[in-house]
Amino acid sequence: MSLTALVGLALGTAAMTVVLSAFAGLEDLVADQFEDANPPLKISPANGPYLALTAEDSAFLNSEADRYPEAVFEPVFEQRVLLAQGENQHITYVLGVSDEYVREHRLNEHLLTQADPGLDLGENTLALGAGVAYHLGVSNANPPPIVTVYLPKIDATTTALNLRDAVRAKNVFITSIHTVQPDYDVHKAIAPKSWVQAFTGAKHPSYLEVYDDNNALRKSIEMYFGDRATIADRLEQEATLFKVMRSERLVVLAILAFVVVLASFGIVSALTIIALEKKSDIYTLWSMGTSNSQLRSIFFKNGLLIVLAGWAVGLSLGTTIILIQKYVGVVSLGSGYIQEFYPVVLSWKHYLLTTTIVLSIGTTISMWSTGKVIQQIKEA
């Protein structure tokens, strides 16, 4: 029975180690996908669609740019529009930005197709995410296709008799198609901010992107804007997604901890069998003056030895599985993913967490089972 308890603890420990490693690998993979899609910091308005910056706000941002020379503040003019190309249509967001945005998001490193750089297309251009291009039926930017951008123009003069005048339309050239991150690719189209501002009539940016993750800079911005704006880093911009992933990890961890608890109850059976086999020896020890606490210590050490052995074997087994997956690759993500095999991460934090859970449960069960065994021997 001691072998059964040891194997159960080893498997529970190994499973916990592997699962923590797999969740960490998946989280890192998702975070890497957002590295070029999301800026290091994003300043969004707390209320309303625009971040209305006063002269005082601009002066503050300029002073921060002087204090942190590596920081770049990029205003983004975002507008939801309808794109049409032939019979294909797609609703997406056009981002009016400068060349700095393109450099910081490294869009040129994610190009699928690009128009001939020698062509002079002016400012009326648009760079599509792969998802947007798919919905529009655009697969090649050379020669650059033309798409029409539609934007509702609802005002006091709009009536049922002049609905045609209630829509702005603009033809633009598609200069490139890029693939950065699935959600980004299907919801974003990048354009020079000059024509986006003129087309939409926007006087204020939708939000500011800050290309610097300096913690001191973030604190300074938060103190200045207060509750007027929301400041978020890359992960906070995808807070819902990462909260779901961490919740799933906690649920799975709780299930595995319960498995370890069940496996630890094998210690009770193991110690009971040992006590019954050594019953005469125990009575001899009692007759020689051995106290109950000394006997409990003997059985507790036996139980703890089973726990430590199971923990060590399980940790070794889990580490072996992780290393095989990391350097050889056994479990595949399937076709269509950005990497072939499921990502895993070795971290001392996972070992520490696994060790804490397994040894805490095992020690507690050993202490409880020791008292039960001594009581059963007395009653026998």
Short mmCIF file of C-alpha atoms in Angstrom, two decimals:
data_model
loop_
_atom_site.label_atom_id
_atom_site.label_comp_id
_atom_site.label_asym_id
_atom_site.label_seq_id
_atom_site.Cartn_x
_atom_site.Cartn_y
_atom_site.Cartn_z
CA MET A 1 0.00 0.00 0.00
CA SER A 2 2.91 2.36 0.62
CA LEU A 3 3.90 1.90 -3.03
CA THR A 4 0.36 2.75 -4.12
CA ALA A 5 0.40 5.92 -2.04
CA LEU A 6 3.83 6.84 -3.39
CA VAL A 7 2.72 6.33 -7.01
CA GLY A 8 -0.45 8.36 -6.43
CA LEU A 9 1.49 11.25 -4.93
CA ALA A 10 4.10 11.07 -7.68
CA LEU A 11 1.49 11.22 -10.44
CA GLY A 12 -0.35 14.08 -8.73
CA THR A 13 2.89 16.03 -8.30
CA ALA A 14 3.95 15.38 -11.90
CA ALA A 15 0.54 16.42 -13.25
CA MET A 16 0.58 19.63 -11.21
CA THR A 17 4.08 20.51 -12.41
CA VAL A 18 3.24 19.87 -16.06
CA VAL A 19 -0.08 21.74 -15.95
CA LEU A 20 1.49 24.82 -14.35
CA SER A 21 4.23 24.75 -16.96
CA ALA A 22 1.72 24.38 -19.80
CA PHE A 23 -0.47 27.24 -18.60
CA ALA A 24 2.58 29.48 -18.22
CA GLY A 25 3.73 28.57 -21.72
CA LEU A 26 0.32 29.32 -23.17
CA GLU A 27 0.15 32.64 -21.32
CA ASP A 28 3.59 33.63 -22.62
CA LEU A 29 2.57 32.65 -26.14
CA VAL A 30 -0.54 34.81 -25.98
CA ALA A 31 1.40 37.69 -24.42
CA ASP A 32 4.00 37.49 -27.20
CA GLN A 33 1.23 37.79 -29.77
CA PHE A 34 0.15 41.09 -28.24
CA GLU A 35 3.69 42.49 -28.06
CA ASP A 36 3.39 44.17 -31.47
CA ALA A 37 -0.39 44.57 -31.39
CA ASN A 38 -0.58 46.53 -28.14
CA PRO A 39 1.60 49.46 -27.03
CA PRO A 40 3.58 49.33 -23.76
CA LEU A 41 1.18 51.92 -22.32
CA LYS A 42 -2.18 53.19 -23.51
CA ILE A 43 -3.86 56.36 -22.25
CA SER A 44 -7.60 56.10 -22.91
CA PRO A 45 -10.36 58.54 -21.97
CA ALA A 46 -12.29 57.54 -18.87
CA ASN A 47 -15.47 58.86 -20.51
CA GLY A 48 -16.39 59.54 -24.10
CA PRO A 49 -14.83 58.50 -27.40
CA TYR A 50 -12.06 61.11 -27.47
CA LEU A 51 -9.13 62.06 -25.27
CA ALA A 52 -9.55 65.83 -25.19
CA LEU A 53 -6.12 67.26 -24.46
CA THR A 54 -5.84 70.82 -23.21
CA ALA A 55 -2.83 73.07 -23.68
CA GLU A 56 -1.83 72.18 -20.12
CA ASP A 57 -2.04 68.46 -20.96
CA SER A 58 0.14 68.94 -24.03
CA ALA A 59 2.68 70.87 -21.96
CA PHE A 60 2.77 68.05 -19.41
CA LEU A 61 3.30 65.41 -22.10
CA ASN A 62 6.08 67.48 -23.66
CA SER A 63 7.78 67.80 -20.28
CA GLU A 64 7.53 64.03 -19.77
CA ALA A 65 9.02 63.47 -23.22
CA ASP A 66 11.95 65.66 -22.16
CA ARG A 67 12.34 63.77 -18.86
CA TYR A 68 12.19 60.41 -20.64
CA PRO A 69 13.91 60.90 -24.01
CA GLU A 70 13.22 57.31 -25.08
CA ALA A 71 9.47 57.69 -24.58
CA VAL A 72 7.30 58.42 -27.61
CA PHE A 73 3.71 59.68 -27.32
CA GLU A 74 1.62 58.72 -30.34
CA PRO A 75 -1.93 60.09 -30.76
CA VAL A 76 -4.24 57.60 -32.46
CA PHE A 77 -7.40 58.69 -34.27
CA GLU A 78 -9.69 55.67 -34.30
CA GLN A 79 -12.94 55.51 -36.23
CA ARG A 80 -15.30 52.65 -37.00
CA VAL A 81 -16.02 52.55 -40.73
CA LEU A 82 -17.38 50.33 -43.47
CA LEU A 83 -14.91 49.18 -46.10
CA ALA A 84 -16.13 48.00 -49.48
CA GLN A 85 -14.29 46.38 -52.35
CA GLY A 86 -16.51 45.22 -55.16
CA GLU A 87 -19.31 43.21 -53.59
CA ASN A 88 -17.35 42.54 -50.41
CA GLN A 89 -17.89 44.65 -47.31
CA HIS A 90 -16.43 44.65 -43.82
CA ILE A 91 -16.88 46.85 -40.74
CA THR A 92 -13.59 47.63 -39.05
CA TYR A 93 -11.65 50.36 -37.25
CA VAL A 94 -9.41 52.73 -39.17
CA LEU A 95 -6.50 54.03 -37.13
CA GLY A 96 -5.11 57.38 -38.20
CA VAL A 97 -1.46 57.34 -37.15
CA SER A 98 1.99 58.60 -38.03
CA ASP A 99 4.99 56.63 -39.29
CA GLU A 100 6.10 56.28 -35.66
CA TYR A 101 3.19 53.91 -35.02
CA VAL A 102 4.26 51.71 -37.92
CA ARG A 103 7.83 51.57 -36.61
CA GLU A 104 6.92 50.89 -32.99
CA HIS A 105 4.43 48.15 -33.89
CA ARG A 106 6.95 46.72 -36.36
CA LEU A 107 4.29 46.33 -39.02
CA ASN A 108 6.91 46.06 -41.75
CA GLU A 109 8.13 42.84 -40.12
CA HIS A 110 4.66 41.31 -40.43
CA LEU A 111 3.96 42.07 -44.08
CA LEU A 112 2.24 39.49 -46.26
CA THR A 113 2.20 41.65 -49.37
CA GLN A 114 3.18 45.22 -50.21
CA ALA A 115 2.67 47.62 -53.08
CA ASP A 116 5.69 48.72 -55.10
CA PRO A 117 7.46 51.33 -52.91
CA GLY A 118 8.29 53.28 -56.07
CA LEU A 119 4.63 54.12 -56.66
CA ASP A 120 3.54 57.61 -55.63
CA LEU A 121 0.09 56.97 -54.17
CA GLY A 122 -0.11 60.09 -52.04
CA GLU A 123 -1.65 60.06 -48.56
CA ASN A 124 -4.90 58.31 -49.47
CA THR A 125 -3.62 54.88 -48.52
CA LEU A 126 -4.63 52.08 -46.19
CA ALA A 127 -2.77 49.11 -44.72
CA LEU A 128 -5.03 46.17 -43.95
CA GLY A 129 -4.83 43.47 -41.35
CA ALA A 130 -4.98 39.98 -42.83
CA GLY A 131 -8.47 39.42 -41.41
CA VAL A 132 -9.82 42.62 -42.94
CA ALA A 133 -8.22 41.77 -46.28
CA TYR A 134 -9.79 38.31 -46.20
CA HIS A 135 -13.29 39.72 -45.70
CA LEU A 136 -12.75 42.20 -48.53
CA GLY A 137 -11.41 39.53 -50.85
CA VAL A 138 -8.05 41.28 -51.17
CA SER A 139 -5.01 39.03 -51.36
CA ASN A 140 -2.41 41.13 -53.15
CA ALA A 141 -1.36 44.76 -52.80
CA ASN A 142 0.65 44.89 -56.01
CA PRO A 143 -0.86 46.46 -58.03
CA PRO A 144 -2.62 48.30 -55.18
CA PRO A 145 -6.39 47.70 -55.20
CA ILE A 146 -8.84 50.48 -54.39
CA VAL A 147 -11.35 50.21 -51.56
CA THR A 148 -14.06 52.63 -50.53
CA VAL A 149 -14.32 53.87 -46.96
CA TYR A 150 -17.82 54.77 -45.76
CA LEU A 151 -18.64 56.78 -42.65
CA PRO A 152 -22.11 57.89 -41.47
CA LYS A 153 -22.58 61.65 -41.36
CA ILE A 154 -25.61 62.10 -39.15
CA ASP A 155 -26.48 65.68 -38.22
CA ALA A 156 -29.46 67.96 -37.80
CA THR A 157 -29.99 68.25 -41.56
CA THR A 158 -30.27 64.48 -42.10
CA THR A 159 -33.74 63.34 -43.13
CA ALA A 160 -35.29 60.40 -44.92
CA LEU A 161 -35.20 62.46 -48.12
CA ASN A 162 -31.43 62.99 -48.17
CA LEU A 163 -30.00 59.77 -46.76
CA ARG A 164 -27.49 59.64 -49.61
CA ASP A 165 -25.91 62.82 -48.26
CA ALA A 166 -25.69 61.28 -44.79
CA VAL A 167 -22.76 59.06 -45.73
CA ARG A 168 -19.20 60.15 -46.38
CA ALA A 169 -17.25 58.08 -48.88
CA LYS A 170 -13.59 58.04 -49.81
CA ASN A 171 -11.56 55.88 -52.17
CA VAL A 172 -8.12 54.81 -50.97
CA PHE A 173 -5.31 52.56 -52.18
CA ILE A 174 -4.37 49.38 -50.33
CA THR A 175 -0.61 49.54 -49.90
CA SER A 176 0.02 46.47 -47.75
CA ILE A 177 -1.47 43.54 -45.87
CA HIS A 178 0.04 42.48 -42.55
CA THR A 179 -0.55 39.80 -39.95
CA VAL A 180 0.24 40.75 -36.35
CA GLN A 181 -2.32 39.06 -34.11
CA PRO A 182 -5.66 37.47 -35.09
CA ASP A 183 -7.93 39.92 -33.27
CA TYR A 184 -5.83 42.89 -34.37
CA ASP A 185 -5.77 41.70 -37.98
CA VAL A 186 -9.54 41.43 -38.28
CA HIS A 187 -10.40 44.72 -36.57
CA LYS A 188 -7.69 47.20 -37.60
CA ALA A 189 -6.73 49.08 -40.74
CA ILE A 190 -3.86 51.58 -40.61
CA ALA A 191 -3.93 54.92 -42.41
CA PRO A 192 -2.09 58.26 -42.36
CA LYS A 193 -3.71 60.42 -39.72
CA SER A 194 -3.89 63.44 -42.05
CA TRP A 195 -6.69 62.06 -44.23
CA VAL A 196 -8.36 60.25 -41.32
CA GLN A 197 -8.67 63.52 -39.39
CA ALA A 198 -9.95 65.36 -42.45
CA PHE A 199 -12.37 62.56 -43.34
CA THR A 200 -13.79 62.07 -39.84
CA GLY A 201 -13.50 65.66 -38.63
CA ALA A 202 -11.83 64.49 -35.42
CA LYS A 203 -10.15 67.27 -33.46
CA HIS A 204 -8.91 65.10 -30.61
CA PRO A 205 -7.27 61.66 -30.63
CA SER A 206 -9.19 58.61 -29.49
CA TYR A 207 -6.30 57.65 -27.22
CA LEU A 208 -2.56 58.04 -26.77
CA GLU A 209 -0.02 55.28 -27.10
CA VAL A 210 3.17 55.55 -25.07
CA TYR A 211 6.13 53.59 -26.35
CA ASP A 212 7.98 53.19 -23.08
CA ASP A 213 7.20 50.84 -20.20
CA ASN A 214 9.10 52.84 -17.57
CA ASN A 215 7.21 52.39 -14.31
CA ALA A 216 8.11 55.87 -13.09
CA LEU A 217 6.67 57.38 -16.27
CA ARG A 218 3.45 55.45 -15.80
CA LYS A 219 3.08 56.63 -12.21
CA SER A 220 3.68 60.21 -13.28
CA ILE A 221 1.00 59.96 -15.99
CA GLU A 222 -1.47 58.34 -13.60
CA MET A 223 -0.92 61.05 -11.00
CA TYR A 224 -1.43 63.81 -13.55
CA PHE A 225 -4.52 62.51 -15.35
CA GLY A 226 -6.14 60.98 -12.28
CA ASP A 227 -9.65 59.73 -13.04
CA ARG A 228 -9.79 61.57 -16.37
CA ALA A 229 -8.00 58.75 -18.16
CA THR A 230 -7.31 55.04 -17.90
CA ILE A 231 -3.70 53.86 -18.11
CA ALA A 232 -3.11 50.25 -19.16
CA ASP A 233 -0.05 48.20 -20.06
CA ARG A 234 -0.01 45.43 -22.67
CA LEU A 235 -1.54 42.78 -20.43
CA GLU A 236 -4.06 45.13 -18.85
CA GLN A 237 -5.32 46.03 -22.32
CA GLU A 238 -6.33 42.36 -22.61
CA ALA A 239 -7.40 42.03 -18.98
CA THR A 240 -10.47 39.88 -19.67
CA LEU A 241 -8.54 37.30 -21.66
CA PHE A 242 -5.79 36.90 -19.07
CA LYS A 243 -8.28 36.81 -16.19
CA VAL A 244 -10.07 33.92 -17.89
CA MET A 245 -6.78 32.08 -18.44
CA ARG A 246 -5.72 32.56 -14.81
CA SER A 247 -9.14 31.48 -13.57
CA GLU A 248 -8.87 28.30 -15.62
CA ARG A 249 -5.43 27.67 -14.16
CA LEU A 250 -6.75 28.08 -10.61
CA VAL A 251 -9.63 25.67 -11.26
CA VAL A 252 -7.33 23.01 -12.73
CA LEU A 253 -4.86 23.54 -9.88
CA ALA A 254 -7.64 23.05 -7.33
CA ILE A 255 -8.70 19.82 -9.04
CA LEU A 256 -5.13 18.51 -9.03
CA ALA A 257 -4.72 19.49 -5.37
CA PHE A 258 -7.83 17.44 -4.62
CA VAL A 259 -6.27 14.51 -6.49
CA VAL A 260 -3.18 14.86 -4.29
CA VAL A 261 -5.43 14.84 -1.22
CA LEU A 262 -7.05 11.60 -2.37
CA ALA A 263 -3.66 10.06 -3.13
CA SER A 264 -2.40 11.13 0.29
CA PHE A 265 -5.09 9.08 2.00
CA GLY A 266 -3.14 6.06 0.80
CA ILE A 267 -0.71 6.98 3.56
CA VAL A 268 -3.39 6.10 6.13
CA SER A 269 -3.75 2.62 4.68
CA ALA A 270 0.01 2.19 4.41
CA LEU A 271 0.63 3.19 8.04
CA THR A 272 -2.28 1.06 9.25
CA ILE A 273 -0.85 -2.03 7.53
CA ILE A 274 2.61 -1.30 8.94
CA ALA A 275 1.11 -0.94 12.42
CA LEU A 276 -0.79 -4.22 12.15
CA GLU A 277 2.29 -6.05 10.87
CA LYS A 278 4.42 -4.62 13.69
CA LYS A 279 1.74 -4.88 16.36
CA SER A 280 3.79 -7.14 18.63
CA ASP A 281 6.83 -4.89 18.27
CA ILE A 282 4.74 -1.87 19.19
CA TYR A 283 3.48 -3.58 22.38
CA THR A 284 7.08 -4.44 23.21
CA LEU A 285 8.08 -0.80 22.81
CA TRP A 286 5.19 0.24 25.04
CA SER A 287 6.24 -2.24 27.70
CA MET A 288 9.76 -0.82 27.56
CA GLY A 289 8.42 2.66 28.34
CA THR A 290 8.07 4.16 24.89
CA SER A 291 5.56 7.00 25.03
CA ASN A 292 2.68 7.57 22.62
CA SER A 293 4.33 10.73 21.31
CA GLN A 294 7.47 8.76 20.43
CA LEU A 295 5.41 6.16 18.58
CA ARG A 296 3.51 8.87 16.77
CA SER A 297 6.84 10.37 15.74
CA ILE A 298 7.95 7.02 14.28
CA PHE A 299 4.79 6.61 12.22
CA PHE A 300 4.78 10.27 11.22
CA LYS A 301 8.32 9.95 9.87
CA ASN A 302 7.26 6.88 7.89
CA GLY A 303 4.34 8.78 6.39
CA LEU A 304 6.52 11.80 5.68
CA LEU A 305 9.06 9.55 3.96
CA ILE A 306 6.33 8.31 1.60
CA VAL A 307 5.29 11.91 0.89
CA LEU A 308 8.86 13.05 0.21
CA ALA A 309 9.54 10.08 -2.04
CA GLY A 310 6.33 10.67 -4.00
CA TRP A 311 7.10 14.38 -4.27
CA ALA A 312 10.67 13.77 -5.50
CA VAL A 313 9.64 11.13 -8.04
CA GLY A 314 6.72 13.25 -9.26
CA LEU A 315 8.85 16.37 -9.61
CA SER A 316 11.48 14.44 -11.56
CA LEU A 317 8.84 12.85 -13.78
CA GLY A 318 7.13 16.19 -14.41
CA THR A 319 10.43 17.89 -15.23
CA THR A 320 11.31 15.11 -17.67
CA ILE A 321 7.97 15.47 -19.46
CA ILE A 322 8.38 19.25 -19.66
CA LEU A 323 11.92 18.99 -21.05
CA ILE A 324 10.85 16.45 -23.67
CA GLN A 325 7.99 18.71 -24.76
CA LYS A 326 10.23 21.79 -24.76
CA TYR A 327 13.17 20.40 -26.72
CA VAL A 328 11.67 17.49 -28.66
CA GLY A 329 7.99 18.30 -28.99
CA VAL A 330 5.35 15.62 -28.45
CA VAL A 331 2.01 17.39 -28.03
CA SER A 332 1.14 19.39 -31.13
CA LEU A 333 -1.02 22.50 -31.27
CA GLY A 334 -2.40 21.41 -34.62
CA SER A 335 -2.37 23.15 -37.96
CA GLY A 336 -2.98 26.86 -38.31
CA TYR A 337 -1.16 27.96 -35.15
CA ILE A 338 1.89 30.19 -34.99
CA GLN A 339 4.03 27.37 -33.58
CA GLU A 340 3.92 23.64 -34.04
CA PHE A 341 4.12 22.29 -30.49
CA TYR A 342 2.39 23.24 -27.26
CA PRO A 343 4.57 25.75 -25.36
CA VAL A 344 5.88 24.95 -21.88
CA VAL A 345 7.89 27.00 -19.40
CA LEU A 346 10.18 25.79 -16.63
CA SER A 347 10.01 28.11 -13.64
CA TRP A 348 11.19 27.86 -10.05
CA LYS A 349 7.90 29.48 -9.00
CA HIS A 350 6.01 26.45 -10.31
CA TYR A 351 8.30 24.10 -8.41
CA LEU A 352 7.85 26.15 -5.26
CA LEU A 353 4.06 26.19 -5.61
CA THR A 354 3.88 22.46 -6.35
CA THR A 355 6.21 21.67 -3.45
CA THR A 356 4.20 23.82 -1.05
CA ILE A 357 0.88 22.23 -2.02
CA VAL A 358 2.07 18.61 -2.07
CA LEU A 359 4.16 18.75 1.10
CA SER A 360 1.50 20.70 3.00
CA ILE A 361 -1.21 18.20 2.09
CA GLY A 362 1.06 15.21 2.65
CA THR A 363 2.32 16.45 6.02
CA THR A 364 -1.19 17.22 7.24
CA ILE A 365 -2.50 13.81 6.19
CA SER A 366 0.52 12.10 7.78
CA MET A 367 -0.06 13.86 11.10
CA TRP A 368 -3.76 13.01 11.06
CA SER A 369 -3.20 9.38 10.04
CA THR A 370 -0.56 8.86 12.76
CA GLY A 371 -3.07 9.69 15.47
CA LYS A 372 -5.66 7.38 13.90
CA VAL A 373 -3.18 4.48 13.72
CA ILE A 374 -2.13 4.78 17.37
CA GLN A 375 -5.78 4.92 18.42
CA GLN A 376 -6.62 1.80 16.39
CA ILE A 377 -3.74 -0.14 17.98
CA LYS A 378 -4.92 0.81 21.46
CA GLU A 379 -8.44 -0.34 20.68
CA ALA A 380 -7.26 -3.61 19.12
#
